[in-house]
Coordinates of C-alpha atoms and ligand atoms in Angstrom, one line a residue:
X1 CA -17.5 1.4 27.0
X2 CA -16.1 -2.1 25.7
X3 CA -14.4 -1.5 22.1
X4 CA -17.1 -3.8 20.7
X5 CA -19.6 -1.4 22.1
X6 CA -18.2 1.3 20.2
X7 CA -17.7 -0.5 16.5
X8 CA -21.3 -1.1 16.5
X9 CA -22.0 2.5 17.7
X10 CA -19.7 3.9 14.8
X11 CA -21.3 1.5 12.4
X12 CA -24.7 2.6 13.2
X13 CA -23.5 6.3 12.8
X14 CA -21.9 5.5 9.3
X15 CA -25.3 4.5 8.2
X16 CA -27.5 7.4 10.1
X17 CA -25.0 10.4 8.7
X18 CA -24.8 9.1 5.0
X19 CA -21.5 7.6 5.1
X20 CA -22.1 4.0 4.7
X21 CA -25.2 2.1 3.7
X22 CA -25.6 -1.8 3.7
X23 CA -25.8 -2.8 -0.2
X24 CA -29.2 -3.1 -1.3
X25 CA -30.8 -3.2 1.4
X26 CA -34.2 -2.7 0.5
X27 CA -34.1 -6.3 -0.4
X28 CA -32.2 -7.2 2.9
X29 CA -28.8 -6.4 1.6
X30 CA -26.2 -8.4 0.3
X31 CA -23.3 -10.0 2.2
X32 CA -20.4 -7.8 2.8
X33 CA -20.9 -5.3 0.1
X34 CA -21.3 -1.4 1.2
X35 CA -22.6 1.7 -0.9
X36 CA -20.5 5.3 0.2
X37 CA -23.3 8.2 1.0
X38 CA -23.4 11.3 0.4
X39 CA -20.3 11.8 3.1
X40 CA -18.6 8.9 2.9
X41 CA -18.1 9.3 -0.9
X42 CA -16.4 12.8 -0.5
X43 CA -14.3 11.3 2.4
X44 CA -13.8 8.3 0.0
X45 CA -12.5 10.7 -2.6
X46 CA -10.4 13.0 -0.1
X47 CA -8.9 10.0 0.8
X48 CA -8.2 9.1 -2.8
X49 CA -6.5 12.3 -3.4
X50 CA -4.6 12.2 -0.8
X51 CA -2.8 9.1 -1.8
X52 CA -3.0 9.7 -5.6
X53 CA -0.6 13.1 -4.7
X54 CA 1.2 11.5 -2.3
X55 CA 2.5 9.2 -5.2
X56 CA 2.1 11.1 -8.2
X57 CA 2.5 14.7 -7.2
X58 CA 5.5 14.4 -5.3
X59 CA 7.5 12.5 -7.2
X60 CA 8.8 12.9 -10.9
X61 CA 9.2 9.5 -11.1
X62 CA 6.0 8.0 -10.5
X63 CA 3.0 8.4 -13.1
X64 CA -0.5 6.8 -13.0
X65 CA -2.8 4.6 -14.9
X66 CA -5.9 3.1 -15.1
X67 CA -6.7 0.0 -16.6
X68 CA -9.7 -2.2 -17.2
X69 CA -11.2 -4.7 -14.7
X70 CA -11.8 -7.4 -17.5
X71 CA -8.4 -8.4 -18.3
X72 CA -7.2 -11.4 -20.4
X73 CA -7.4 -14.8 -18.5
X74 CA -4.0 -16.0 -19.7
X75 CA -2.9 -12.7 -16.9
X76 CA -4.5 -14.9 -13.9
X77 CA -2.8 -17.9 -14.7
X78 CA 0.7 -16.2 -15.2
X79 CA 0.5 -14.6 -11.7
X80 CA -0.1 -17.7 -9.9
X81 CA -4.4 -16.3 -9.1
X82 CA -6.4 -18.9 -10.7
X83 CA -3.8 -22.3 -8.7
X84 CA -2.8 -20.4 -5.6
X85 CA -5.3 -17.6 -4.9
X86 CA -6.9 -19.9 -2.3
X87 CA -8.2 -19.7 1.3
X88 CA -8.2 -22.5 3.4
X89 CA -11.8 -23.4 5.0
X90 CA -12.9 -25.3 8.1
X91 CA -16.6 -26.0 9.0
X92 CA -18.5 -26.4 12.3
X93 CA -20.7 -29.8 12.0
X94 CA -22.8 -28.6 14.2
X95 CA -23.0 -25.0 13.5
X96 CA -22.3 -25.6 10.0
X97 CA -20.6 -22.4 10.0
X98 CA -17.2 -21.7 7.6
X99 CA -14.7 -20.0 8.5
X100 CA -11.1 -19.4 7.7
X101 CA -8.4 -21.5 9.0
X102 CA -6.2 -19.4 9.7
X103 CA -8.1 -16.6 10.7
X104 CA -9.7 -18.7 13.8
X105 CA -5.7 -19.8 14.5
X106 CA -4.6 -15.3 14.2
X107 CA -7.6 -14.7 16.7
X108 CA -6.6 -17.3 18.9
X109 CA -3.1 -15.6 19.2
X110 CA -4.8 -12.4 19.3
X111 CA -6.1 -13.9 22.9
X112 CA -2.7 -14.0 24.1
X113 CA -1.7 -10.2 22.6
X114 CA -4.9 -9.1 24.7
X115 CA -4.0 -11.4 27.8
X116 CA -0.6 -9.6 27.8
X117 CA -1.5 -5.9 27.5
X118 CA -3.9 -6.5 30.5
X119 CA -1.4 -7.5 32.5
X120 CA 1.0 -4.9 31.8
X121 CA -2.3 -2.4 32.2
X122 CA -3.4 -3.4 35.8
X123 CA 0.8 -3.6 36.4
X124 CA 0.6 0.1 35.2
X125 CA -2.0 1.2 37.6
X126 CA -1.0 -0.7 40.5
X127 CA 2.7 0.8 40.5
X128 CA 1.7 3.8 38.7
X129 CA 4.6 6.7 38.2
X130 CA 7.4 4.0 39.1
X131 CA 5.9 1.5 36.2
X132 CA 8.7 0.3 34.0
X133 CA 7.2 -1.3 31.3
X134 CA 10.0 -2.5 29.5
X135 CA 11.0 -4.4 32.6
X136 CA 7.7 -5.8 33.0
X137 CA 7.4 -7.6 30.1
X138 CA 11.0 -9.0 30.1
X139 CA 10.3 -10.7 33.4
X140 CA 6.9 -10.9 34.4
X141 CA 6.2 -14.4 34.8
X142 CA 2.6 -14.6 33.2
X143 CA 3.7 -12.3 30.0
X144 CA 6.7 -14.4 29.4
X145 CA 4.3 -17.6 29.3
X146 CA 2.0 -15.8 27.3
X147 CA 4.5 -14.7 24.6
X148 CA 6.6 -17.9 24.3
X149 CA 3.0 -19.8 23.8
X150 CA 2.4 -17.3 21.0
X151 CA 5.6 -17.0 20.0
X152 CA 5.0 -20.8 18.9
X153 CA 1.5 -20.8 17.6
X154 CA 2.6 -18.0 15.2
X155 CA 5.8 -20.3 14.4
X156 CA 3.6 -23.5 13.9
X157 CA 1.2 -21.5 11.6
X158 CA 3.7 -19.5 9.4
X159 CA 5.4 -23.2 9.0
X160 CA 1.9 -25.0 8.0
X161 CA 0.8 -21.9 5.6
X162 CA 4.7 -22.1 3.9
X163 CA 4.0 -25.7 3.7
X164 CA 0.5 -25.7 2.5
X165 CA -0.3 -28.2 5.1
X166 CA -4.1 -28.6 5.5
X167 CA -4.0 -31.2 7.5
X168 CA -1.6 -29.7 9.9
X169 CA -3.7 -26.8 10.1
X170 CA -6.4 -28.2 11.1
X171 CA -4.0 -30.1 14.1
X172 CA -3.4 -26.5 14.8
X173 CA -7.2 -25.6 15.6
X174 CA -7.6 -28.9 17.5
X175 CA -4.5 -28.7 19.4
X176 CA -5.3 -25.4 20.9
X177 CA -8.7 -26.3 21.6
X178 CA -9.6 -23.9 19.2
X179 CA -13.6 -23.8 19.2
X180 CA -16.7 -22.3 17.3
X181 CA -17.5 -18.6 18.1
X182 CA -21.3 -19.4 17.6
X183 CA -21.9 -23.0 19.5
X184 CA -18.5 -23.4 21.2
X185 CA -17.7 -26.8 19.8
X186 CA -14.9 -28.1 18.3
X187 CA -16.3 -31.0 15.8
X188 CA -14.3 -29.8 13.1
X189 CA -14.5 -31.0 9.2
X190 CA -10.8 -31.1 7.2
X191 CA -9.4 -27.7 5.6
X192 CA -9.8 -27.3 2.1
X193 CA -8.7 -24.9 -0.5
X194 CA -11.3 -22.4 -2.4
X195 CA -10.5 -20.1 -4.9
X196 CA -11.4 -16.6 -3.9
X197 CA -12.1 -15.2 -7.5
X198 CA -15.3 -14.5 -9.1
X199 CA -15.2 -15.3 -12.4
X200 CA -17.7 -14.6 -15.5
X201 CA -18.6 -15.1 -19.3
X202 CA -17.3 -12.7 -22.0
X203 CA -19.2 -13.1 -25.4
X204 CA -22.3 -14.9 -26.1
X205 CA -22.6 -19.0 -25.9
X206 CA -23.2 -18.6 -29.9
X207 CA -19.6 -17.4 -30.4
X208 CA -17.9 -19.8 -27.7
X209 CA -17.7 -17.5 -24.8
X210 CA -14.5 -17.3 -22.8
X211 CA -14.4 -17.5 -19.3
X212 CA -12.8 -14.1 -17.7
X213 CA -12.1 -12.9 -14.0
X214 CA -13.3 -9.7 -12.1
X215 CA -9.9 -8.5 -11.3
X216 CA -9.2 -9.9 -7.2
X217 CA -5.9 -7.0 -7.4
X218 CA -5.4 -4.2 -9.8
X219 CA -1.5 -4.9 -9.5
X220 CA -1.6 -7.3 -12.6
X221 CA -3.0 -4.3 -14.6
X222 CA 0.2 -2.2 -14.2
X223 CA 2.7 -5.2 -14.5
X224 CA 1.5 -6.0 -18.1
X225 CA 1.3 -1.9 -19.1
X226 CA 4.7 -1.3 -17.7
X227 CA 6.7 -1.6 -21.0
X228 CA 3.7 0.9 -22.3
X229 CA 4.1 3.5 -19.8
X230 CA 8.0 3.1 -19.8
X231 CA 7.7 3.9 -23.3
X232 CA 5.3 5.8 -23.9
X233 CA 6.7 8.1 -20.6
X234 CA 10.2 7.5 -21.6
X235 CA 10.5 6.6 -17.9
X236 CA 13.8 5.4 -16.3
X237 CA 14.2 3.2 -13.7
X238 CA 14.0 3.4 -10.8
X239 CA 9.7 4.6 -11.8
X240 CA 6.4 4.0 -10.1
X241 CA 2.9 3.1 -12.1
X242 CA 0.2 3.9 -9.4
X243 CA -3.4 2.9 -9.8
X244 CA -6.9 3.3 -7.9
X245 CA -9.4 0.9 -8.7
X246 CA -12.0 -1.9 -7.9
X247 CA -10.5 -5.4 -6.9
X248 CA -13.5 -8.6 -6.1
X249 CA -12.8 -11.2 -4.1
X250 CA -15.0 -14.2 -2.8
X251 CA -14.0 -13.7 0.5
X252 CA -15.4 -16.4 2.8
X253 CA -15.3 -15.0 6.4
X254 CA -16.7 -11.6 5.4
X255 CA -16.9 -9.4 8.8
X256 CA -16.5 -6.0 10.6
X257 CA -18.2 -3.9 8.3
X258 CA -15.9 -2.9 5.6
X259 CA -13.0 -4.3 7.0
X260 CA -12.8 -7.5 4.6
X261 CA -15.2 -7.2 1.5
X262 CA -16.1 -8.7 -1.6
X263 CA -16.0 -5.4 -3.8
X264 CA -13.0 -3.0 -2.5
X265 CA -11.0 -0.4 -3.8
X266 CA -7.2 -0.5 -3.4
X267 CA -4.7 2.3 -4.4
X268 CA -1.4 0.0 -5.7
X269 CA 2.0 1.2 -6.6
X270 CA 4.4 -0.9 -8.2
X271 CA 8.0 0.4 -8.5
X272 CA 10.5 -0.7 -11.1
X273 CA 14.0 -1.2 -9.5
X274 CA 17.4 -2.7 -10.7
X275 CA 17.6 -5.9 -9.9
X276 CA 19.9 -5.8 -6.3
X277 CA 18.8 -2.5 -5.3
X278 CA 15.0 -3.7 -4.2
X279 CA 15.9 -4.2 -0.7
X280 CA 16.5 -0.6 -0.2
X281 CA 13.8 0.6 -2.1
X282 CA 11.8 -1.4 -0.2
X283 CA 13.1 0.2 3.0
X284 CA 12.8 3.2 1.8
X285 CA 9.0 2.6 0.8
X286 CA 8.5 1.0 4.4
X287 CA 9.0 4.5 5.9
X288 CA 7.4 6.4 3.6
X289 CA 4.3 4.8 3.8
X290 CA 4.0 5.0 7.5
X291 CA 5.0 8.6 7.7
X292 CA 1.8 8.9 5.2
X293 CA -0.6 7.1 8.1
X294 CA 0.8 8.7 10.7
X295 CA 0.9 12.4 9.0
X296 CA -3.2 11.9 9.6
X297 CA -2.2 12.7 13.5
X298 CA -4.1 9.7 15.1
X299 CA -1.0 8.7 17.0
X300 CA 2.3 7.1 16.3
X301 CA 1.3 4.3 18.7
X302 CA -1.9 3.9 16.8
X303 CA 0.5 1.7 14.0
X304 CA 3.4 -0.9 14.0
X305 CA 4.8 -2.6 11.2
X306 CA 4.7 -6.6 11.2
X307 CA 6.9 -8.1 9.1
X308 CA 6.2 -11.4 7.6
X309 CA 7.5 -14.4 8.6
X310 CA 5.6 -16.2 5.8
X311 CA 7.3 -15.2 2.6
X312 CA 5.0 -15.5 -1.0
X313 CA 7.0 -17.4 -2.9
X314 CA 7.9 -14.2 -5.4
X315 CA 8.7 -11.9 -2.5
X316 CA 12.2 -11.1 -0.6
X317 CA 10.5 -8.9 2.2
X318 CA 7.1 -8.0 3.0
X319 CA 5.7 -5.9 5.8
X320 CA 2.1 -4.6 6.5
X321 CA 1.3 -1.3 8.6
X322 CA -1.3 -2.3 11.3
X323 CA -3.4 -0.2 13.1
X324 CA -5.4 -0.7 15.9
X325 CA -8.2 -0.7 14.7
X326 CA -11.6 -0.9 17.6
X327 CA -11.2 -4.8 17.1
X328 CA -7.4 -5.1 17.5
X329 CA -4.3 -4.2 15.3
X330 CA -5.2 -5.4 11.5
X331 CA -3.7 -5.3 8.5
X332 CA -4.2 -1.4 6.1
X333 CA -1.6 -2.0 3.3
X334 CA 1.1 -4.3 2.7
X335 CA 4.5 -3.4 1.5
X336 CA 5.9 -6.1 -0.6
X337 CA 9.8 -6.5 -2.6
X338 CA 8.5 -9.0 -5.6
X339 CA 11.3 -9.7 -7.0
X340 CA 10.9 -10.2 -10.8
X341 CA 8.2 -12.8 -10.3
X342 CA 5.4 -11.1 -12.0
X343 CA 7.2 -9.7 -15.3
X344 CA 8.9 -12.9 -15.9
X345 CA 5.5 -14.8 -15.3
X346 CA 3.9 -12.3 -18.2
X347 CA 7.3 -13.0 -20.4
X348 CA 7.0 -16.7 -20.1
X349 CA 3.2 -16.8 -20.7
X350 CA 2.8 -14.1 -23.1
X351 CA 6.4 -14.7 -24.9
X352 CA 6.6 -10.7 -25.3
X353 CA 10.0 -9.6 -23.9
X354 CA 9.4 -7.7 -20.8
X355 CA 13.1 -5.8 -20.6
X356 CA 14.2 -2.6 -19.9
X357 CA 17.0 -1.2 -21.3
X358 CA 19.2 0.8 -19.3
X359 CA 21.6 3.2 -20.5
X360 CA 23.7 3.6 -17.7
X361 CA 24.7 -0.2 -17.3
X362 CA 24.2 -0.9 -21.2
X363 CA 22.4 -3.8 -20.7
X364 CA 18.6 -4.8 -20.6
X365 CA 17.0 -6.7 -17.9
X366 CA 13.0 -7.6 -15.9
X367 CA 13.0 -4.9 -13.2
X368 CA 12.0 -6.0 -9.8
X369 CA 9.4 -4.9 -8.1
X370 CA 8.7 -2.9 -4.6
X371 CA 5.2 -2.8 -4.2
X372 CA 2.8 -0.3 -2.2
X373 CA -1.1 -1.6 -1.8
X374 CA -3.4 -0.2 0.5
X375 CA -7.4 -0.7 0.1
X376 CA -9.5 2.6 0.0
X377 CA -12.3 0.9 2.1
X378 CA -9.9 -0.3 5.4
X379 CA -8.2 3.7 4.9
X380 CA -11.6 5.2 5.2
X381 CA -12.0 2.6 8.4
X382 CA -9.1 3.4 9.6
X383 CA -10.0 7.1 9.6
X384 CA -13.5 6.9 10.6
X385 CA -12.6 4.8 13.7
X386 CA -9.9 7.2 14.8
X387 CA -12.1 10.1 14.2
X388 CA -15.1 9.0 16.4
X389 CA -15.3 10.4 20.0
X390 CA -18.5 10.4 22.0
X391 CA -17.4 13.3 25.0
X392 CA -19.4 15.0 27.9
X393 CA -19.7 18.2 27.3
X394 CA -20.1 21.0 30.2
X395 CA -23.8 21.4 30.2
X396 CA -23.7 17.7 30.9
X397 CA -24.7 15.9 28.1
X398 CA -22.7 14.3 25.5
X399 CA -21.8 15.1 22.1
X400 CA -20.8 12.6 19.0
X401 CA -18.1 14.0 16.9
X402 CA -16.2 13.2 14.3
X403 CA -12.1 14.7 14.7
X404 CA -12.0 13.5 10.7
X405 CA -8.5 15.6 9.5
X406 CA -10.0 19.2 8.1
X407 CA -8.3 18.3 4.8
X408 CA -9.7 15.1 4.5
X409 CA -13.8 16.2 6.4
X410 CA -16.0 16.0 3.5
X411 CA -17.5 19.6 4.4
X412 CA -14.8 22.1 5.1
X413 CA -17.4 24.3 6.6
X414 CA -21.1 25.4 7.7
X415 CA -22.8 29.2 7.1
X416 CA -25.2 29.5 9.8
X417 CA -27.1 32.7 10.7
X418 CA -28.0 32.8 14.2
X419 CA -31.9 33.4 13.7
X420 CA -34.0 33.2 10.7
X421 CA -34.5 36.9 9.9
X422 CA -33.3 40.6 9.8
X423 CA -31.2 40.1 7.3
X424 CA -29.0 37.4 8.6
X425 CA -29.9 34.5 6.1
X426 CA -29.2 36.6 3.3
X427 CA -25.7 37.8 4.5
X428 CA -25.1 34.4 5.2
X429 CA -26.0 33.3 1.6
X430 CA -23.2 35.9 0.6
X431 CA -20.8 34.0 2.1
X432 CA -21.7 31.0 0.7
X433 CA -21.7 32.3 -2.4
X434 CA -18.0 33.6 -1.8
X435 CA -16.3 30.3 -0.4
X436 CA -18.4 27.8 -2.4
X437 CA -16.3 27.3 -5.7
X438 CA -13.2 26.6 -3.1
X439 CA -14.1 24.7 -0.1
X440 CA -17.4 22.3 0.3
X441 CA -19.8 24.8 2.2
X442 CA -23.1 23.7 3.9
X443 CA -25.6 26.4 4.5
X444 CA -28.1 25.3 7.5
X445 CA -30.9 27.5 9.3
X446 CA -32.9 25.1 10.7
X447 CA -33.3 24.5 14.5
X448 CA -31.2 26.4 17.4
X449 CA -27.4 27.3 16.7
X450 CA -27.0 24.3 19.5
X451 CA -28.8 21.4 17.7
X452 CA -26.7 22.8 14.4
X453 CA -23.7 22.4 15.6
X454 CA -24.4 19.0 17.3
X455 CA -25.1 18.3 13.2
X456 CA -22.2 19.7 11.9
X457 CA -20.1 17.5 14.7
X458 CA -21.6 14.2 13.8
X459 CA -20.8 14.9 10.4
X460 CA -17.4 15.8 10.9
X461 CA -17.2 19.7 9.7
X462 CA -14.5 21.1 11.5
X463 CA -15.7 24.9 11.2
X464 CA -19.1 26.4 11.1
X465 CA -19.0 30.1 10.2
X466 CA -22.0 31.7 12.7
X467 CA -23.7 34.9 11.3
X468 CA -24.9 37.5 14.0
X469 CA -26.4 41.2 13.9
X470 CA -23.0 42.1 14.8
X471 CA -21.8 40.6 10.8
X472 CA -24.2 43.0 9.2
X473 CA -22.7 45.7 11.0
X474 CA -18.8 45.0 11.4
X475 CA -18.5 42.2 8.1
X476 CA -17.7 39.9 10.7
X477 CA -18.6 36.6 11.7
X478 CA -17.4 34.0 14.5
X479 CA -15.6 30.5 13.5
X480 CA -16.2 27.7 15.9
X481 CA -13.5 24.6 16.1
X482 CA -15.4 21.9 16.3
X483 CA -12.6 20.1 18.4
X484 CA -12.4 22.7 21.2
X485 CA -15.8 24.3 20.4
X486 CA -13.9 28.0 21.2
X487 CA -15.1 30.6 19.1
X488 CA -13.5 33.4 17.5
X489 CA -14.6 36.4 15.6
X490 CA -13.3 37.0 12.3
X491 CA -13.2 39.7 9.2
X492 CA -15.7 37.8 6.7
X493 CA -13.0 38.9 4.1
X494 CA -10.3 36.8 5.8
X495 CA -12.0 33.5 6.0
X496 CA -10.6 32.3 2.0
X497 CA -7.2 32.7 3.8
X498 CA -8.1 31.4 7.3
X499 CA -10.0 28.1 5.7
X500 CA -7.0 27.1 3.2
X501 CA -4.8 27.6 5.7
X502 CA -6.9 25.1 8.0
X503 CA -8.5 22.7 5.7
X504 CA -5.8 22.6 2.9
X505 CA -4.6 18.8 1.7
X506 CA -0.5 20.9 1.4
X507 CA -0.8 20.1 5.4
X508 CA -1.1 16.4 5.2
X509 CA 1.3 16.8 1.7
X510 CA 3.9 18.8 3.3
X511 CA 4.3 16.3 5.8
X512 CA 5.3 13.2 3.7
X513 CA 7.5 14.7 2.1
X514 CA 9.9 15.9 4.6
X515 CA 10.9 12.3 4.2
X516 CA 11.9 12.1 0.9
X517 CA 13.7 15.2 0.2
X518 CA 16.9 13.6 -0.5
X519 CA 16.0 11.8 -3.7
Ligands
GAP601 N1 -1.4 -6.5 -4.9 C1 -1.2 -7.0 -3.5 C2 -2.4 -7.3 -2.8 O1 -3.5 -7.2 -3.3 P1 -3.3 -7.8 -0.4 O2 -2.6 -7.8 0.9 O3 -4.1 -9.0 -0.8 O4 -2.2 -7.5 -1.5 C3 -3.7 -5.3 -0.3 O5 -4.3 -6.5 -0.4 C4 -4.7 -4.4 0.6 O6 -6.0 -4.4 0.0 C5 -4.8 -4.9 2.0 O7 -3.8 -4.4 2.8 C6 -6.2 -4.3 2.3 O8 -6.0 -2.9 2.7 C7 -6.9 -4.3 1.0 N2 -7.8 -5.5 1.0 C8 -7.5 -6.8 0.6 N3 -8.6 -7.6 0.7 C9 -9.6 -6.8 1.0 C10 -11.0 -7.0 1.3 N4 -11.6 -8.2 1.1 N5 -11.8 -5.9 1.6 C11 -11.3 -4.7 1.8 N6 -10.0 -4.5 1.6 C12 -9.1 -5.4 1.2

């Protein structure tokens, strides 16, 4: 089934199993905004967790906070949002669709990714076993043309985006005969600029009220809190602030699902460095995030990094982690080295120092900055996507299942009794009773034990507990994996230990921080 195929297929199950709803959509929704079900908010908030200890409970050194939305507007203008926080658009005359400039020109190179991993695929099967990729792609005639033209176009764009060149940009689109994805035309207008904030009134009309912003990153809130926390904390650098919050944006070219929205969460981290030592934090940061995505088990070659080219003006490195999403390899969270752009802006606009002293060196200076930001909404894609598997199953039908990671399923586990009497619903409400104050327990007696667990896969429970006339008599009960679908039968008073062991966030935890020992 085309990849295509499947996104809509996942979408639609997102919606039928409670995990994402289309924003008011009783009065035909509103444009790329999503409401969490009763599913996708737990998974949400798994998520959450997950990164909030990653950051916070495994290192000393890095504390959280949580500050407001509405922030003074003065904070926009210092860090460069309400002059540079831009998109640049391009309509279709005859469409009279918008889109992003640069997004059309980042599909368009996308074309030549996807012409060369066709290649080396049909290579593949036609020499099989004695296929060595490697060698392929150095000398293959048609890959070689296809990365040198994209080598260019991703040259020729990073150079018109560092230049702010609109007009160049646009050359871009019509130079590569670049056209419409809805009426295939290329009667373009010029790029312009437009400011992707949303902004609002604070106070009544009576009193003068102020313009004010709806927060398009929650980064700014930790830059102007830092002295606080490092105060407050009595933190010494090198310290993280981490943060989970809501972040708007106007986005324009609002598409695949809740990929690109205009209300997301994002979980930020900004790290306060000496200044010189950033680069290796940032290293350092690089790998630690990855080992974080890839602890999830979806497959190392389900990520790469891509570094920028394109530098923001305030940052000395930047990478993102990509992963291949159904729709290609996108951006999940950017890595960023900010230098001391953003605490000097605050200094120079607020004219409130923004130094830290440090003891060991005896001198006071503005940190710089290693950033972590990666947006709840694209995680919980990211997981979702991997997770959803339609297989044939051996009584020849097929089953849609969701291989979410046990510590991140939103129901660790379902009691079932096997028929609706002699006793079995009871003894199964014991259980329940037992495991409910630790693990997320569904209790279901409704329909055959087949239809059940067809349920419990499509909502992503990796065990379901089945209680037999064999329970009543032995106080034991079978656990089925809902990845192999084996059973085995179990002592009902070891499933506490059994289900920690299985569905316990310490797995995922564990993982990450093999890589950080050292500090
Ligand atoms: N403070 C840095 C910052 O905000 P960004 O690359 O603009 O950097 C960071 O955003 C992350 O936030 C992205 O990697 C993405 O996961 C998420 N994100 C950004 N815009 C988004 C949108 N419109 N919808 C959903 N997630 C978004």
């Amino acid at each position: 089934m085309a990849q295509e195929d499947i996104f809509k297929k996942l979408v639609a199950h997102c919606k039928e199993y409670g995990y994402v709803f289309p924003s008011s959509e009783v009065y035909d929704g509103l444009g790329a905004v999503y409401d969490y079900g009763q599913y996708g908010v737990e998974l949400k908030n798994n998520i959450k967790r997950y990164w909030w200890d990653s950051m916070v409970l495994l290192h000393e050194n890095v504390v959280g906070l949580d500050s407001a939305i509405f922030m003074h507007p003065t904070i926009w203008k210092a860090s460069g949002h309400v002059d540079a926080f831009n998109d640049p658009l391009i309509d279709n005359k005859d469409s009279k669709k918008r889109y992003r400039a640069d997004v059309l020109i980042e599909e368009h190179i996308a074309k030549y990714e996807e012409k060369v991993e066709k290649e080396v695929e049909k290579a593949r099967k036609r020499f099989g076993d004695r296929f060595d990729e490697a060698l392929f792609r150095q000398t293959n005639p048609q890959v070689t043309v296809h990365v040198e033209k994209k080598d260019a176009l991703v040259a020729r764009l990073a150079k018109a985006l560092n230049d702010n060149d609109l007009v160049e940009l646009r050359q871009i689109i019509v130079d590569n005969q670049i056209v419409c994805p809805v009426c295939g035309t290329c009667n373009w207008t010029e790029v312009r600029q437009f400011n992707l904030m949303f902004a609002t009134e604070m106070g009544s009309t009576a009193e003068g009220a102020s313009k004010i912003y709806l927060r398009p990153e929650t980064a700014q809130g930790i830059f102007v809190n830092f002295l606080n926390v490092q105060k407050s904390g009595r933190m010494k650098i090198p310290f993280g602030i981490a943060q989970i919050g809501k972040a708007f944006r106007n986005e324009i070219v609002a598409r695949q699902f809740i990929f690109r929205m205009r209300e997301f969460e994002q979980m930020e981290m900004q790290f306060f460095v000496r200044p010189g030592s950033e680069l290796e934090w940032f290293r350092r940061w690089r790998e630690i995030r990855m080992t974080w995505h890839q602890a999830l088990g979806f497959g190392a070659a389900s990520y790469r990094f891509h570094d920028h080219e394109k530098l923001a003006h305030y940052a000395n490195a930047a990478t993102d982690i990509e992963y291949r999403f159904p729709f290609g390899f996108k951006e999940v969270e950017g890595i960023h080295s900010r230098t001391d752009f953003d605490l000097t802006r605050h200094q120079e606009f607020s004219g409130k120092r923004m130094q830290y002293f440090d003891p060991e060196l005896n001198e006071s200076y503005v940190p710089y900055v290693v950033e972590t930001s990666i947006g709840v909404d694209r995680m919980f894609l990211q997981v979702i996507s991997a997770a959803y598997r339609e297989e044939a199953t051996d009584t020849g039908d097929t089953r849609v299942v969701l291989k979410l990671p046990p510590a991140l399923a939103p129901i660790k586990l379902a009691v079932l009794p096997l028929v609706k009497k002699d006793g079995l619903p009871e003894k199964a409400g014991e259980i329940v009773q037992r495991l409910r104050l630790d693990f997320r327990c569904q209790y279901d007696e409704k329909d055959s034990i087949g239809k059940r667990y067809r349920r419990q896969d499509a909502i992503g429970t990796p065990f379901c507990i089945t209680v037999d006339h064999l329970s009543l008599e032995e106080n034991t009960v079978t656990i089925r994996d809902r990845d192999t679908m084996s059973q085995e039968r179990v002592a009902i008073d070891r499933l506490p230990v059994i289900l920690k062991e299985k569905t316990d966030l310490k797995n995922l935890l564990e993982q990450v921080a093999v890589g950080f020992r050292h500090w």
